[in-house]
Amino acid sequence: MIDAASDRKLEGQSAVRFIVLCTAVYFTSYVTRINYGAVITEIIRVESISRGQAGLISTVAFLTYGFGQLVSGYIGDKVSPKLLVAAGLVSTSVCNVLLPFSRSPAQMAVVWGLNGVFQAFFWPPLVKLMATMLDMNTYKKACVSVSAGSSLGTIAVYLVAPAVITVAGWRPIFFLSAACGVLIAVVWSASLPSNSVNEPVMKTETAKKSSITLGVVPLLAMLAGVITLQGILRDGLTTWMPTFVADMFGFSTATSILTGIVLPIFSVICYNVASLIDRWLKNEIKSASVIFCAGAVAAGFLIFLRSSVPAAIMLMAVITGCMHGVNLMLISRVPAYFDRYGKISTVSGLLNTFTYIGSGVSGFGIAVLSEKLGWGATVVSWFVVAFLGSMLCVLCVRKWNRFTAE
């Protein structure tokens, strides 16, 4: 049990247990969400649906997840974050049970679209809890740990999926994911006690906070653009890498999925590298610009080296790892600066919405682009997106400096 009965910041072992608990929740959120992307190649093969139909299911889930972030972010500042997370874990488990029983792409899109909504109940409430229950230094470390939970969840799925597919097909993957969701829901509900952070925000407390001024809107708009671009690359490459590998090198479905493990392993490394860069630059947007630029360089090399198996896999891992680093800066750390407005969860949900607008674009867009123009043109588009993201970050730096100096 975490000792959080009072409003003081968690310290020592209580803080560690709280961070581990949040990491377990975020681990589970990825297990119950990216499992579809891990088996998408097998679903296309076994169910005889087109790449466009399979990509559209992914796009629907990304878009509903993005919309759900707005709702979750807003109510996360109004109601109990603990309750929101528990509801999300139970609901996403139900969706994972239902998906294997879907008999058409349309039914799968409806079920997985609902899963996207319920998945949105995790990140904004977790950010709110961490930012209010931990001091700033501990919060920054917690962001790295919890973000790494997503990579560990991805590794778990990409390790288990090939074995399960070989033995029993793609459907049991979702049953196993649902079981994980229910287990963590029980642990979360039993381990995180109630305190004032987990209660609805009182009007008197909200009144003490400043109001967001119109001057902040252009900054948020530019950050939204950057975040959309990183979403296109991060989730686009994660979803379609097994298909890319299968098409380019003739690997089997199981082997293609297994190569995807490289992406989350590298993302864990990039989380820590990104944190070191930020510790050196002491500016989240400057750090994001450097990381985005590294992703653009990797995408440039991939244009010419995509026919080499080790080079292609490693460069795709670098690109997605860099995007996870950008995500750490912009989605995990930026919202904490809006505590003075009482809008941590709201801003977290707003910015994360644009991640999944980008993810939605890539889910369907990469499918169509690769089918119509081939993987060569698709890889060039990745370089263009990364280059635009790095340039937009640079344009944001001055506005961010003014904002943080206030």
Coordinates of C-alpha atoms in Angstrom, one line a residue:
M1 CA 0.0 0.0 0.0
I2 CA 1.3 3.4 -0.9
D3 CA 1.3 5.9 1.9
A4 CA -0.4 8.9 0.2
A5 CA -3.1 9.8 2.7
S6 CA -1.9 13.3 3.0
D7 CA -1.2 16.0 0.4
R8 CA 2.5 16.0 0.9
K9 CA 4.8 14.9 -1.9
L10 CA 5.7 11.2 -1.9
E11 CA 9.3 10.4 -1.0
G12 CA 11.5 7.4 -0.7
Q13 CA 10.0 4.0 -1.0
S14 CA 6.5 5.4 -1.3
A15 CA 7.5 7.4 -4.4
V16 CA 9.2 4.3 -5.9
R17 CA 6.1 2.1 -5.3
F18 CA 3.9 4.8 -6.8
I19 CA 6.1 5.1 -9.9
V20 CA 6.2 1.3 -10.3
L21 CA 2.4 1.2 -10.1
C22 CA 2.0 3.9 -12.8
T23 CA 4.6 2.1 -15.0
A24 CA 2.6 -1.1 -14.7
V25 CA -0.6 0.7 -15.8
Y26 CA 1.1 2.2 -18.8
F27 CA 2.7 -1.1 -19.6
T28 CA -0.8 -2.7 -19.7
S29 CA -2.2 0.1 -21.7
Y30 CA 0.2 -0.7 -24.5
V31 CA -0.3 -4.5 -24.2
T32 CA -4.0 -3.9 -24.7
R33 CA -3.6 -1.4 -27.6
I34 CA -0.6 -2.2 -29.8
N35 CA -1.4 -5.9 -30.0
Y36 CA -3.5 -5.2 -33.0
G37 CA -0.6 -3.6 -34.8
A38 CA 1.6 -6.5 -33.9
V39 CA -0.7 -9.1 -35.6
I40 CA -2.0 -6.9 -38.4
T41 CA 0.0 -8.8 -41.0
E42 CA -1.4 -12.1 -39.8
I43 CA -5.0 -10.7 -39.8
I44 CA -4.5 -9.6 -43.4
R45 CA -3.3 -13.0 -44.4
V46 CA -5.8 -15.2 -42.5
E47 CA -8.9 -13.1 -42.7
S48 CA -8.3 -12.1 -46.4
I49 CA -8.9 -8.4 -45.9
S50 CA -7.0 -5.7 -47.7
R51 CA -4.1 -3.7 -46.3
G52 CA -6.3 -0.6 -46.6
Q53 CA -9.1 -2.2 -44.6
A54 CA -6.7 -3.3 -41.9
G55 CA -5.1 0.1 -41.8
L56 CA -8.5 1.8 -41.6
I57 CA -9.3 -0.2 -38.4
S58 CA -6.0 1.1 -36.9
T59 CA -6.9 4.6 -38.0
V60 CA -10.3 4.5 -36.4
A61 CA -8.7 3.5 -33.1
F62 CA -6.1 6.2 -33.3
L63 CA -8.6 8.9 -34.0
T64 CA -11.0 7.8 -31.3
Y65 CA -8.1 7.6 -28.9
G66 CA -7.2 11.2 -29.9
F67 CA -10.7 12.4 -29.3
G68 CA -10.8 10.5 -26.0
Q69 CA -7.7 12.3 -24.9
L70 CA -9.6 15.6 -25.0
V71 CA -12.4 14.2 -22.9
S72 CA -10.2 12.4 -20.5
G73 CA -7.9 15.4 -20.2
Y74 CA -10.7 17.7 -19.3
I75 CA -12.5 15.4 -16.8
G76 CA -9.1 14.4 -15.4
D77 CA -8.9 17.8 -13.8
K78 CA -12.5 17.5 -12.5
V79 CA -12.9 13.9 -11.1
S80 CA -10.8 11.2 -9.5
P81 CA -7.9 10.2 -11.7
K82 CA -7.8 6.9 -9.8
L83 CA -11.3 6.1 -10.9
L84 CA -10.6 7.0 -14.5
V85 CA -7.6 4.7 -14.8
A86 CA -9.5 1.8 -13.2
A87 CA -12.4 2.3 -15.6
G88 CA -10.0 2.4 -18.5
L89 CA -8.4 -0.9 -17.6
V90 CA -11.6 -2.7 -17.2
S91 CA -13.2 -1.3 -20.4
T92 CA -10.2 -1.9 -22.6
S93 CA -10.1 -5.5 -21.3
V94 CA -13.7 -6.0 -22.5
C95 CA -12.8 -4.6 -26.0
N96 CA -9.9 -7.0 -26.2
V97 CA -12.2 -9.9 -25.5
L98 CA -14.7 -8.8 -28.1
L99 CA -12.4 -8.1 -31.0
P100 CA -11.6 -11.8 -31.8
F101 CA -15.4 -12.4 -32.2
S102 CA -15.8 -9.7 -34.8
R103 CA -16.8 -11.1 -38.2
S104 CA -16.0 -8.2 -40.5
P105 CA -13.6 -5.3 -40.8
A106 CA -16.6 -3.0 -39.9
Q107 CA -17.2 -4.8 -36.7
M108 CA -13.5 -4.8 -35.9
A109 CA -13.4 -1.0 -36.5
V110 CA -16.3 -0.4 -34.1
V111 CA -14.8 -2.6 -31.3
W112 CA -11.3 -1.2 -31.7
G113 CA -12.6 2.3 -32.0
L114 CA -14.3 1.9 -28.6
N115 CA -11.0 0.6 -27.3
G116 CA -9.3 3.8 -28.5
V117 CA -11.8 5.8 -26.4
F118 CA -11.2 3.7 -23.3
Q119 CA -7.4 3.8 -23.8
A120 CA -7.5 7.6 -23.4
F121 CA -8.4 7.1 -19.7
F122 CA -4.8 6.4 -18.9
W123 CA -2.2 9.1 -19.8
P124 CA -3.8 12.4 -18.7
P125 CA -4.9 11.1 -15.3
L126 CA -1.4 9.5 -14.8
V127 CA 0.3 12.8 -15.6
K128 CA -2.0 14.6 -13.2
L129 CA -1.2 12.1 -10.4
M130 CA 2.5 12.2 -11.0
A131 CA 2.8 15.9 -11.3
T132 CA 0.8 16.5 -8.1
M133 CA 2.1 13.7 -5.9
L134 CA 5.8 14.0 -6.8
D135 CA 8.3 16.9 -6.7
M136 CA 9.6 18.1 -10.1
N137 CA 12.9 16.2 -10.1
T138 CA 11.2 13.0 -9.2
Y139 CA 8.4 13.7 -11.7
K140 CA 10.9 14.0 -14.5
K141 CA 12.5 10.6 -13.5
A142 CA 9.0 9.1 -13.2
C143 CA 8.2 10.2 -16.8
V144 CA 11.2 8.3 -18.1
S145 CA 10.2 5.2 -16.1
V146 CA 6.5 5.3 -17.0
S147 CA 7.3 6.0 -20.7
A148 CA 9.6 3.0 -20.7
G149 CA 6.6 1.0 -19.5
S150 CA 5.1 1.5 -23.0
S151 CA 8.3 0.1 -24.5
L152 CA 8.3 -2.9 -22.2
G153 CA 4.6 -3.6 -23.1
T154 CA 5.5 -3.5 -26.8
I155 CA 8.4 -5.9 -26.2
A156 CA 6.1 -8.3 -24.4
V157 CA 3.6 -8.2 -27.2
Y158 CA 6.2 -8.6 -29.9
L159 CA 7.8 -11.5 -28.1
V160 CA 4.6 -13.4 -27.2
A161 CA 2.7 -12.8 -30.5
P162 CA 4.9 -14.8 -32.9
A163 CA 4.8 -17.9 -30.6
V164 CA 1.0 -17.6 -30.0
I165 CA 0.3 -17.1 -33.7
T166 CA 2.4 -20.2 -34.6
V167 CA 0.6 -22.4 -32.1
A168 CA -3.0 -21.0 -32.0
G169 CA -3.5 -18.1 -34.4
W170 CA -3.9 -14.4 -33.7
R171 CA -7.1 -14.4 -31.6
P172 CA -5.6 -15.7 -28.3
I173 CA -3.3 -12.6 -28.2
F174 CA -6.3 -10.5 -27.3
F175 CA -7.6 -12.8 -24.6
L176 CA -4.1 -12.8 -22.9
S177 CA -4.1 -9.0 -23.2
A178 CA -7.5 -8.8 -21.5
A179 CA -6.4 -11.0 -18.7
C180 CA -3.4 -8.6 -18.1
G181 CA -5.8 -5.6 -18.0
V182 CA -8.1 -7.1 -15.4
L183 CA -5.1 -8.1 -13.2
I184 CA -3.6 -4.7 -13.2
A185 CA -7.0 -3.1 -12.6
V186 CA -7.3 -5.1 -9.4
V187 CA -3.8 -4.2 -8.3
W188 CA -4.3 -0.5 -9.1
S189 CA -7.6 -0.2 -7.2
A190 CA -6.2 -2.0 -4.2
S191 CA -2.8 -0.2 -4.1
L192 CA -3.5 3.5 -4.7
P193 CA -5.4 5.0 -1.7
S194 CA -7.6 8.0 -1.9
N195 CA -6.4 11.5 -1.1
S196 CA -7.3 15.0 -2.2
V197 CA -5.6 14.5 -5.6
N198 CA -8.0 11.6 -6.3
E199 CA -11.1 13.7 -5.4
P200 CA -13.0 16.1 -7.7
V201 CA -11.3 19.5 -7.8
M202 CA -13.3 22.0 -5.7
K203 CA -14.3 25.3 -7.3
T204 CA -12.5 27.3 -4.6
E205 CA -9.3 25.5 -5.5
T206 CA -9.7 26.1 -9.2
A207 CA -10.4 29.8 -8.6
K208 CA -6.9 30.2 -7.1
K209 CA -5.3 29.2 -10.4
S210 CA -4.5 31.6 -13.2
S211 CA -6.4 31.5 -16.5
I212 CA -4.6 30.5 -19.7
T213 CA -4.1 33.6 -21.7
L214 CA -4.5 34.0 -25.4
G215 CA -0.7 34.5 -25.7
V216 CA -0.2 30.8 -24.9
V217 CA -2.5 29.7 -27.8
P218 CA 0.1 30.1 -30.6
L219 CA 2.6 28.2 -28.6
L220 CA 0.2 25.3 -28.0
A221 CA -0.8 25.4 -31.7
M222 CA 2.8 25.0 -32.8
L223 CA 3.5 22.3 -30.3
A224 CA 0.4 20.5 -31.6
G225 CA 1.9 20.6 -35.1
V226 CA 5.2 19.1 -33.9
I227 CA 3.3 16.4 -31.9
T228 CA 1.2 15.5 -34.9
L229 CA 4.3 14.9 -37.0
Q230 CA 6.0 12.7 -34.3
G231 CA 2.7 10.7 -34.1
I232 CA 2.9 10.0 -37.8
L233 CA 6.4 8.6 -37.5
R234 CA 6.2 6.9 -34.1
D235 CA 3.0 4.9 -34.5
G236 CA 3.2 4.7 -38.3
L237 CA 6.5 2.8 -38.3
T238 CA 5.5 0.7 -35.3
T239 CA 2.3 -0.4 -37.0
W240 CA 3.7 -1.1 -40.4
M241 CA 7.3 -2.3 -39.8
P242 CA 6.3 -6.0 -39.8
T243 CA 4.6 -5.5 -43.2
F244 CA 7.6 -3.5 -44.5
V245 CA 9.9 -6.3 -43.5
A246 CA 7.7 -9.0 -44.9
D247 CA 7.3 -7.2 -48.3
M248 CA 11.0 -6.1 -48.6
F249 CA 12.7 -9.2 -47.5
G250 CA 10.2 -12.0 -47.8
F251 CA 10.2 -12.9 -44.1
S252 CA 7.3 -15.0 -42.6
T253 CA 4.7 -13.3 -40.5
A254 CA 6.2 -14.6 -37.2
T255 CA 9.7 -13.5 -38.1
S256 CA 8.5 -10.1 -39.3
I257 CA 6.7 -9.5 -36.0
L258 CA 9.7 -10.6 -34.1
T259 CA 11.9 -8.0 -35.8
G260 CA 9.6 -5.4 -34.3
I261 CA 11.2 -6.0 -30.9
V262 CA 14.1 -3.8 -31.9
L263 CA 11.8 -0.7 -31.9
P264 CA 10.8 -0.7 -28.3
I265 CA 14.2 -1.9 -27.1
F266 CA 15.8 1.1 -28.8
S267 CA 13.0 3.4 -27.5
V268 CA 14.0 2.6 -23.9
I269 CA 17.5 3.7 -24.8
C270 CA 16.2 6.9 -26.4
Y271 CA 14.1 7.8 -23.4
N272 CA 17.2 7.9 -21.3
V273 CA 19.3 9.7 -24.0
A274 CA 16.5 12.3 -24.4
S275 CA 16.5 12.8 -20.6
L276 CA 20.3 13.3 -20.6
I277 CA 20.0 15.8 -23.5
D278 CA 17.3 17.8 -21.6
R279 CA 19.5 17.8 -18.5
W280 CA 22.2 19.3 -20.6
L281 CA 20.1 21.9 -22.5
K282 CA 17.6 22.5 -19.7
N283 CA 14.9 23.3 -22.3
E284 CA 12.3 20.7 -23.4
I285 CA 11.7 22.3 -26.8
K286 CA 15.4 22.6 -27.7
S287 CA 15.9 19.0 -26.7
A288 CA 12.9 17.9 -28.9
S289 CA 14.4 19.8 -31.8
V290 CA 17.8 18.0 -31.5
I291 CA 16.1 14.6 -31.2
F292 CA 13.8 15.3 -34.1
C293 CA 16.8 16.3 -36.2
A294 CA 18.5 13.0 -35.4
G295 CA 15.3 11.2 -36.6
A296 CA 15.5 13.1 -39.9
V297 CA 19.1 12.1 -40.4
A298 CA 18.2 8.5 -39.8
A299 CA 15.3 8.7 -42.2
G300 CA 17.7 10.2 -44.8
F301 CA 20.0 7.2 -44.5
L302 CA 17.1 4.8 -44.7
I303 CA 16.2 6.1 -48.2
F304 CA 19.4 4.7 -49.5
L305 CA 19.9 1.7 -47.2
R306 CA 16.3 0.3 -47.1
S307 CA 17.3 -2.8 -49.1
S308 CA 19.7 -3.9 -46.4
V309 CA 18.0 -6.0 -43.7
P310 CA 20.2 -4.9 -40.7
A311 CA 20.5 -1.3 -41.8
A312 CA 16.7 -0.9 -42.5
I313 CA 15.7 -2.4 -39.1
M314 CA 18.3 -0.4 -37.2
L315 CA 17.4 2.9 -38.9
M316 CA 13.7 2.4 -38.4
A317 CA 14.5 1.7 -34.7
V318 CA 16.4 4.9 -34.5
I319 CA 13.6 6.9 -36.1
T320 CA 10.9 5.5 -33.8
G321 CA 13.2 5.8 -30.8
C322 CA 13.8 9.5 -31.6
M323 CA 10.0 10.0 -31.8
H324 CA 9.6 8.4 -28.4
G325 CA 12.2 10.9 -27.1
V326 CA 10.2 13.8 -28.6
N327 CA 7.1 12.4 -27.0
L328 CA 8.8 12.3 -23.6
M329 CA 9.7 16.0 -23.9
L330 CA 6.3 17.3 -25.2
I331 CA 3.7 14.9 -23.8
S332 CA 5.2 14.0 -20.5
R333 CA 7.1 17.1 -19.4
V334 CA 5.5 20.1 -21.0
P335 CA 2.0 19.6 -19.3
A336 CA 3.6 20.0 -15.8
Y337 CA 4.3 23.6 -16.6
F338 CA 0.5 24.3 -16.7
D339 CA 0.0 23.5 -13.1
R340 CA -0.3 27.2 -12.4
Y341 CA -3.4 27.2 -14.5
G342 CA -4.8 24.0 -12.9
K343 CA -4.8 22.4 -16.3
I344 CA -2.2 19.6 -16.2
S345 CA -4.5 16.9 -17.3
T346 CA -6.3 19.1 -19.8
V347 CA -3.2 20.2 -21.6
S348 CA -1.8 16.6 -21.5
G349 CA -5.0 15.4 -23.1
L350 CA -5.0 18.2 -25.7
L351 CA -1.5 17.7 -26.8
N352 CA -1.8 13.9 -26.8
T353 CA -4.8 14.2 -29.1
F354 CA -2.6 15.5 -31.8
T355 CA -0.2 12.6 -31.4
Y356 CA -3.0 10.3 -32.4
I357 CA -4.3 12.5 -35.1
G358 CA -0.9 11.9 -36.6
S359 CA -1.1 8.2 -35.8
G360 CA -4.5 8.0 -37.5
V361 CA -3.1 9.7 -40.6
S362 CA -0.2 7.2 -40.7
G363 CA -2.3 4.1 -40.0
F364 CA -4.3 4.5 -43.3
G365 CA -1.9 6.8 -45.1
I366 CA 1.1 4.5 -45.0
A367 CA -1.1 1.6 -46.1
V368 CA -2.3 3.5 -49.2
L369 CA 1.1 5.1 -50.0
S370 CA 3.0 1.8 -49.8
E371 CA 0.3 0.0 -51.9
K372 CA 0.1 2.7 -54.6
L373 CA 3.7 4.0 -54.8
G374 CA 5.8 1.4 -53.0
W375 CA 8.0 1.5 -50.0
G376 CA 10.6 3.7 -51.6
A377 CA 8.2 6.7 -51.8
T378 CA 6.9 5.9 -48.3
V379 CA 10.4 6.1 -46.8
V380 CA 11.0 9.5 -48.5
S381 CA 7.7 10.7 -46.9
W382 CA 9.1 9.7 -43.5
F383 CA 12.2 11.9 -44.1
V384 CA 10.0 14.8 -45.1
V385 CA 7.9 14.5 -42.0
A386 CA 11.0 14.3 -39.7
F387 CA 12.6 17.3 -41.4
L388 CA 9.4 19.4 -41.0
G389 CA 9.2 18.3 -37.3
S390 CA 12.7 19.4 -36.6
M391 CA 12.2 22.8 -38.3
L392 CA 8.9 23.4 -36.4
C393 CA 10.6 22.7 -33.1
V394 CA 13.2 25.3 -33.8
L395 CA 10.4 27.9 -34.5
C396 CA 8.8 27.0 -31.1
V397 CA 11.9 27.6 -29.0
R398 CA 11.6 31.4 -28.6
K399 CA 7.9 31.2 -27.6
W400 CA 8.7 28.4 -25.1
N401 CA 11.5 30.5 -23.5
R402 CA 9.1 33.4 -23.0
F403 CA 6.4 31.1 -21.6
T404 CA 8.8 29.4 -19.1
A405 CA 10.4 32.7 -18.0
E406 CA 7.0 34.1 -16.8

